Amino acid sequence: MYDVIILGSGPAGLTAALYCGRANKNTLVMAGDTLGGQVSSIATLENYPGWRGSGMELIEFMKSQAESFDAKVKMKTVAHIDNNADGTFTVTDTHGEKYDTRTIILATGASPRKLDIAGAREFFGRGVSYCATCDGFFFTDKTVLVIGGGNSALNDALYLADIAKTVKIIYRKSSFTRAEAILRDRVAAKKNIECIFNTELKEISARSNSDSGELIATTTDGEQIICDGIFVAIGHEANTDYLTEDIKRDDMGRIAPESLPAGMFVAGDVHSDIKMQVATAVGTGCTAAMDAIAYLNKNA
């Protein structure tokens, strides 16, 4: 029986693991498929105070710090959670293994929202990508599109601009009002980034007369844009499919804390009503851990 099982290994989950470990609670982190979640794919993390480096370097440091206080980190993914009659929980992973715990911290984060147009699914992994840092090198000296207009899209475009020959940002609105000013300025200064506003795609298809794997991105106005790759950054959806329907979520699938049963807590991007930033993830990870520790001590 664990004292705490933490679902997710991003900054929220690993912060919670650090605090629970330091409180001498028997702690397990079920890290999911990818250690660190979204943060692990950030090439340069420059807006988290006190850190200068990649997202993966930060995650490795946080993991090591939590493990130094005996928190266990396993690459396991939650499938579902059972509430037991005695107030404990049983977590089942995707391989059918079961883990009993007195408390749970939900820190499973969010995943990129998928592009829902014709061809997007068909060409996923064959020109369509949701991770610029993972797949950018495939498009060295080529032409790529970035779909989106927030911080993630502009960060992706800036990263790709140092790899690709040409980067075109496709955005459905007239300006990048959702993105930080510093990112807008950097995009404007890049000579190989072109911004195409008031434009949406309706279809992705292969260019039939091309042997190089070029794609055709067709807009809702019928314009065809030839490119080698398409990177999608149109927001995120919370990873909460493992939870029962009685737990209240917002329109992004994020969890309302007040709907959770006693002994269950939430942190990070899966928490409703917070900004999706590393700093807020760390803060909510700390809060969830302290609440879990207080709960355990009260019900010892």
mmCIF file of N, CA, C and O in Angstrom, residues 187-241:
data_model
loop_
_atom_site.group_PDB
_atom_site.id
_atom_site.type_symbol
_atom_site.label_atom_id
_atom_site.label_comp_id
_atom_site.label_asym_id
_atom_site.label_seq_id
_atom_site.Cartn_x
_atom_site.Cartn_y
_atom_site.Cartn_z
ATOM 1 N N VAL A 187 9.385 36.458 -34.072
ATOM 2 C CA VAL A 187 8.857 35.952 -35.343
ATOM 3 C C VAL A 187 8.976 37.015 -36.426
ATOM 4 O O VAL A 187 9.400 36.735 -37.560
ATOM 5 N N ALA A 188 8.631 38.232 -36.099
ATOM 6 C CA ALA A 188 8.701 39.324 -37.074
ATOM 7 C C ALA A 188 10.126 39.574 -37.557
ATOM 8 O O ALA A 188 10.345 40.002 -38.701
ATOM 9 N N ALA A 189 11.107 39.275 -36.695
ATOM 10 C CA ALA A 189 12.504 39.523 -37.046
ATOM 11 C C ALA A 189 13.118 38.411 -37.891
ATOM 12 O O ALA A 189 14.182 38.608 -38.484
ATOM 13 N N LYS A 190 12.457 37.265 -37.962
ATOM 14 C CA LYS A 190 12.994 36.127 -38.720
ATOM 15 C C LYS A 190 12.647 36.286 -40.201
ATOM 16 O O LYS A 190 11.475 36.308 -40.578
ATOM 17 N N LYS A 191 13.653 36.361 -41.036
ATOM 18 C CA LYS A 191 13.429 36.607 -42.455
ATOM 19 C C LYS A 191 12.799 35.414 -43.170
ATOM 20 O O LYS A 191 12.166 35.592 -44.220
ATOM 21 N N ASN A 192 12.970 34.211 -42.628
ATOM 22 C CA ASN A 192 12.417 33.036 -43.321
ATOM 23 C C ASN A 192 11.095 32.559 -42.725
ATOM 24 O O ASN A 192 10.650 31.449 -42.993
ATOM 25 N N ILE A 193 10.448 33.416 -41.905
ATOM 26 C CA ILE A 193 9.106 33.111 -41.399
ATOM 27 C C ILE A 193 8.105 34.036 -42.078
ATOM 28 O O ILE A 193 8.246 35.258 -42.057
ATOM 29 N N GLU A 194 7.078 33.430 -42.664
ATOM 30 C CA GLU A 194 5.988 34.182 -43.289
ATOM 31 C C GLU A 194 4.703 33.911 -42.512
ATOM 32 O O GLU A 194 4.394 32.752 -42.189
ATOM 33 N N CYS A 195 3.964 34.959 -42.187
ATOM 34 C CA CYS A 195 2.723 34.817 -41.429
ATOM 35 C C CYS A 195 1.527 34.994 -42.372
ATOM 36 O O CYS A 195 1.424 36.014 -43.055
ATOM 37 N N ILE A 196 0.647 34.017 -42.372
ATOM 38 C CA ILE A 196 -0.537 34.056 -43.229
ATOM 39 C C ILE A 196 -1.761 34.082 -42.309
ATOM 40 O O ILE A 196 -2.122 33.069 -41.697
ATOM 41 N N PHE A 197 -2.397 35.240 -42.199
ATOM 42 C CA PHE A 197 -3.501 35.422 -41.265
ATOM 43 C C PHE A 197 -4.854 35.182 -41.945
ATOM 44 O O PHE A 197 -4.947 35.056 -43.177
ATOM 45 N N ASN A 198 -5.893 35.115 -41.106
ATOM 46 C CA ASN A 198 -7.278 34.954 -41.590
ATOM 47 C C ASN A 198 -7.405 33.768 -42.543
ATOM 48 O O ASN A 198 -8.108 33.828 -43.557
ATOM 49 N N THR A 199 -6.732 32.696 -42.182
ATOM 50 C CA THR A 199 -6.682 31.529 -43.068
ATOM 51 C C THR A 199 -6.837 30.246 -42.257
ATOM 52 O O THR A 199 -6.236 30.105 -41.190
ATOM 53 N N GLU A 200 -7.650 29.333 -42.780
ATOM 54 C CA GLU A 200 -7.813 28.017 -42.176
ATOM 55 C C GLU A 200 -7.651 26.949 -43.250
ATOM 56 O O GLU A 200 -7.964 27.176 -44.417
ATOM 57 N N LEU A 201 -7.175 25.790 -42.829
ATOM 58 C CA LEU A 201 -7.044 24.675 -43.759
ATOM 59 C C LEU A 201 -8.303 23.821 -43.731
ATOM 60 O O LEU A 201 -8.960 23.683 -42.695
ATOM 61 N N LYS A 202 -8.623 23.222 -44.878
ATOM 62 C CA LYS A 202 -9.742 22.291 -44.926
ATOM 63 C C LYS A 202 -9.317 20.893 -45.342
ATOM 64 O O LYS A 202 -10.068 19.933 -45.162
ATOM 65 N N GLU A 203 -8.106 20.770 -45.894
ATOM 66 C CA GLU A 203 -7.691 19.451 -46.373
ATOM 67 C C GLU A 203 -6.177 19.393 -46.545
ATOM 68 O O GLU A 203 -5.529 20.385 -46.890
ATOM 69 N N ILE A 204 -5.627 18.221 -46.267
ATOM 70 C CA ILE A 204 -4.215 17.937 -46.545
ATOM 71 C C ILE A 204 -4.168 16.739 -47.482
ATOM 72 O O ILE A 204 -4.835 15.725 -47.254
ATOM 73 N N SER A 205 -3.384 16.866 -48.540
ATOM 74 C CA SER A 205 -3.280 15.773 -49.512
ATOM 75 C C SER A 205 -1.851 15.688 -50.022
ATOM 76 O O SER A 205 -1.034 16.599 -49.814
ATOM 77 N N ALA A 206 -1.539 14.596 -50.704
ATOM 78 C CA ALA A 206 -0.208 14.423 -51.285
ATOM 79 C C ALA A 206 -0.159 15.087 -52.648
ATOM 80 O O ALA A 206 -1.141 15.082 -53.399
ATOM 81 N N ARG A 207 0.981 15.646 -52.973
ATOM 82 C CA ARG A 207 1.178 16.231 -54.292
ATOM 83 C C ARG A 207 1.497 15.094 -55.271
ATOM 84 O O ARG A 207 2.557 14.470 -55.185
ATOM 85 N N SER A 208 0.592 14.831 -56.168
ATOM 86 C CA SER A 208 0.669 13.619 -57.004
ATOM 87 C C SER A 208 1.866 13.594 -57.926
ATOM 88 O O SER A 208 2.389 12.529 -58.244
ATOM 89 N N ASN A 209 2.343 14.744 -58.367
ATOM 90 C CA ASN A 209 3.459 14.775 -59.312
ATOM 91 C C ASN A 209 4.799 15.002 -58.627
ATOM 92 O O ASN A 209 5.765 15.442 -59.250
ATOM 93 N N SER A 210 4.856 14.706 -57.329
ATOM 94 C CA SER A 210 6.091 14.926 -56.575
ATOM 95 C C SER A 210 6.642 13.603 -56.060
ATOM 96 O O SER A 210 5.904 12.765 -55.551
ATOM 97 N N ASP A 211 7.952 13.432 -56.226
ATOM 98 C CA ASP A 211 8.612 12.235 -55.702
ATOM 99 C C ASP A 211 9.234 12.483 -54.333
ATOM 100 O O ASP A 211 9.812 11.578 -53.734
ATOM 101 N N SER A 212 9.131 13.708 -53.844
ATOM 102 C CA SER A 212 9.813 14.075 -52.599
ATOM 103 C C SER A 212 8.897 14.053 -51.386
ATOM 104 O O SER A 212 9.301 14.450 -50.298
ATOM 105 N N GLY A 213 7.657 13.597 -51.562
ATOM 106 C CA GLY A 213 6.730 13.532 -50.437
ATOM 107 C C GLY A 213 6.095 14.855 -50.083
ATOM 108 O O GLY A 213 5.618 15.037 -48.962
ATOM 109 N N GLU A 214 6.056 15.782 -51.026
ATOM 110 C CA GLU A 214 5.449 17.079 -50.759
ATOM 111 C C GLU A 214 3.946 16.935 -50.509
ATOM 112 O O GLU A 214 3.293 16.033 -51.027
ATOM 113 N N LEU A 215 3.443 17.869 -49.701
ATOM 114 C CA LEU A 215 2.023 17.891 -49.369
ATOM 115 C C LEU A 215 1.369 19.130 -49.970
ATOM 116 O O LEU A 215 2.033 20.135 -50.240
ATOM 117 N N ILE A 216 0.062 19.029 -50.152
ATOM 118 C CA ILE A 216 -0.747 20.185 -50.542
ATOM 119 C C ILE A 216 -1.686 20.500 -49.382
ATOM 120 O O ILE A 216 -2.482 19.654 -48.965
ATOM 121 N N ALA A 217 -1.554 21.708 -48.838
ATOM 122 C CA ALA A 217 -2.473 22.184 -47.801
ATOM 123 C C ALA A 217 -3.484 23.105 -48.469
ATOM 124 O O ALA A 217 -3.126 24.180 -48.959
ATOM 125 N N THR A 218 -4.727 22.674 -48.508
ATOM 126 C CA THR A 218 -5.776 23.447 -49.170
ATOM 127 C C THR A 218 -6.548 24.251 -48.134
ATOM 128 O O THR A 218 -7.019 23.703 -47.124
ATOM 129 N N THR A 219 -6.681 25.553 -48.356
ATOM 130 C CA THR A 219 -7.383 26.419 -47.416
ATOM 131 C C THR A 219 -8.887 26.381 -47.685
ATOM 132 O O THR A 219 -9.346 25.870 -48.707
ATOM 133 N N THR A 220 -9.643 26.966 -46.770
ATOM 134 C CA THR A 220 -11.097 27.019 -46.936
ATOM 135 C C THR A 220 -11.494 27.903 -48.109
ATOM 136 O O THR A 220 -12.632 27.820 -48.583
ATOM 137 N N ASP A 221 -10.571 28.741 -48.564
ATOM 138 C CA ASP A 221 -10.836 29.579 -49.731
ATOM 139 C C ASP A 221 -10.410 28.912 -51.036
ATOM 140 O O ASP A 221 -10.519 29.516 -52.109
ATOM 141 N N GLY A 222 -9.902 27.696 -50.926
ATOM 142 C CA GLY A 222 -9.512 26.958 -52.117
ATOM 143 C C GLY A 222 -8.067 27.155 -52.545
ATOM 144 O O GLY A 222 -7.618 26.549 -53.530
ATOM 145 N N GLU A 223 -7.313 27.988 -51.823
ATOM 146 C CA GLU A 223 -5.903 28.191 -52.163
ATOM 147 C C GLU A 223 -5.110 26.943 -51.781
ATOM 148 O O GLU A 223 -5.357 26.307 -50.755
ATOM 149 N N GLN A 224 -4.133 26.591 -52.590
ATOM 150 C CA GLN A 224 -3.289 25.436 -52.325
ATOM 151 C C GLN A 224 -1.879 25.900 -51.971
ATOM 152 O O GLN A 224 -1.258 26.668 -52.712
ATOM 153 N N ILE A 225 -1.385 25.417 -50.829
ATOM 154 C CA ILE A 225 -0.049 25.767 -50.360
ATOM 155 C C ILE A 225 0.800 24.498 -50.400
ATOM 156 O O ILE A 225 0.464 23.500 -49.751
ATOM 157 N N ILE A 226 1.880 24.534 -51.176
ATOM 158 C CA ILE A 226 2.773 23.378 -51.287
ATOM 159 C C ILE A 226 3.798 23.437 -50.158
ATOM 160 O O ILE A 226 4.411 24.484 -49.896
ATOM 161 N N CYS A 227 3.994 22.322 -49.477
ATOM 162 C CA CYS A 227 4.959 22.282 -48.382
ATOM 163 C C CYS A 227 5.499 20.868 -48.225
ATOM 164 O O CYS A 227 4.985 19.919 -48.828
ATOM 165 N N ASP A 228 6.535 20.750 -47.402
ATOM 166 C CA ASP A 228 7.108 19.428 -47.121
ATOM 167 C C ASP A 228 6.589 18.848 -45.811
ATOM 168 O O ASP A 228 6.572 17.628 -45.629
ATOM 169 N N GLY A 229 6.190 19.714 -44.900
ATOM 170 C CA GLY A 229 5.701 19.241 -43.612
ATOM 171 C C GLY A 229 4.758 20.229 -42.979
ATOM 172 O O GLY A 229 4.784 21.435 -43.290
ATOM 173 N N ILE A 230 3.913 19.730 -42.083
ATOM 174 C CA ILE A 230 2.934 20.563 -41.387
ATOM 175 C C ILE A 230 3.030 20.261 -39.889
ATOM 176 O O ILE A 230 2.901 19.103 -39.465
ATOM 177 N N PHE A 231 3.255 21.307 -39.099
ATOM 178 C CA PHE A 231 3.340 21.168 -37.650
ATOM 179 C C PHE A 231 2.122 21.840 -37.018
ATOM 180 O O PHE A 231 1.845 23.008 -37.288
ATOM 181 N N VAL A 232 1.415 21.096 -36.187
ATOM 182 C CA VAL A 232 0.144 21.553 -35.630
ATOM 183 C C VAL A 232 0.328 21.989 -34.181
ATOM 184 O O VAL A 232 0.864 21.231 -33.361
ATOM 185 N N ALA A 233 -0.111 23.204 -33.864
ATOM 186 C CA ALA A 233 -0.033 23.725 -32.495
ATOM 187 C C ALA A 233 -1.282 24.554 -32.232
ATOM 188 O O ALA A 233 -1.246 25.791 -32.205
ATOM 189 N N ILE A 234 -2.412 23.871 -32.046
ATOM 190 C CA ILE A 234 -3.708 24.545 -31.946
ATOM 191 C C ILE A 234 -4.345 24.368 -30.567
ATOM 192 O O ILE A 234 -5.553 24.366 -30.421
ATOM 193 N N GLY A 235 -3.517 24.229 -29.549
ATOM 194 C CA GLY A 235 -4.046 24.092 -28.207
ATOM 195 C C GLY A 235 -3.900 22.681 -27.668
ATOM 196 O O GLY A 235 -3.293 21.810 -28.302
ATOM 197 N N HIS A 236 -4.472 22.475 -26.494
ATOM 198 C CA HIS A 236 -4.296 21.202 -25.793
ATOM 199 C C HIS A 236 -5.610 20.716 -25.200
ATOM 200 O O HIS A 236 -6.537 21.485 -24.987
ATOM 201 N N GLU A 237 -5.642 19.421 -24.929
ATOM 202 C CA GLU A 237 -6.763 18.789 -24.240
ATOM 203 C C GLU A 237 -6.209 17.972 -23.075
ATOM 204 O O GLU A 237 -5.197 17.274 -23.219
ATOM 205 N N ALA A 238 -6.868 18.081 -21.938
ATOM 206 C CA ALA A 238 -6.387 17.393 -20.740
ATOM 207 C C ALA A 238 -6.464 15.877 -20.898
ATOM 208 O O ALA A 238 -7.369 15.347 -21.531
ATOM 209 N N ASN A 239 -5.485 15.201 -20.301
ATOM 210 C CA ASN A 239 -5.446 13.734 -20.322
ATOM 211 C C ASN A 239 -6.225 13.191 -19.125
ATOM 212 O O ASN A 239 -5.668 12.961 -18.052
ATOM 213 N N THR A 240 -7.535 13.004 -19.319
ATOM 214 C CA THR A 240 -8.387 12.576 -18.205
ATOM 215 C C THR A 240 -9.310 11.412 -18.581
ATOM 216 O O THR A 240 -10.286 11.151 -17.876
ATOM 217 N N ASP A 241 -9.022 10.716 -19.658
ATOM 218 C CA ASP A 241 -9.910 9.646 -20.110
ATOM 219 C C ASP A 241 -10.008 8.493 -19.117
ATOM 220 O O ASP A 241 -10.959 7.706 -19.172
#
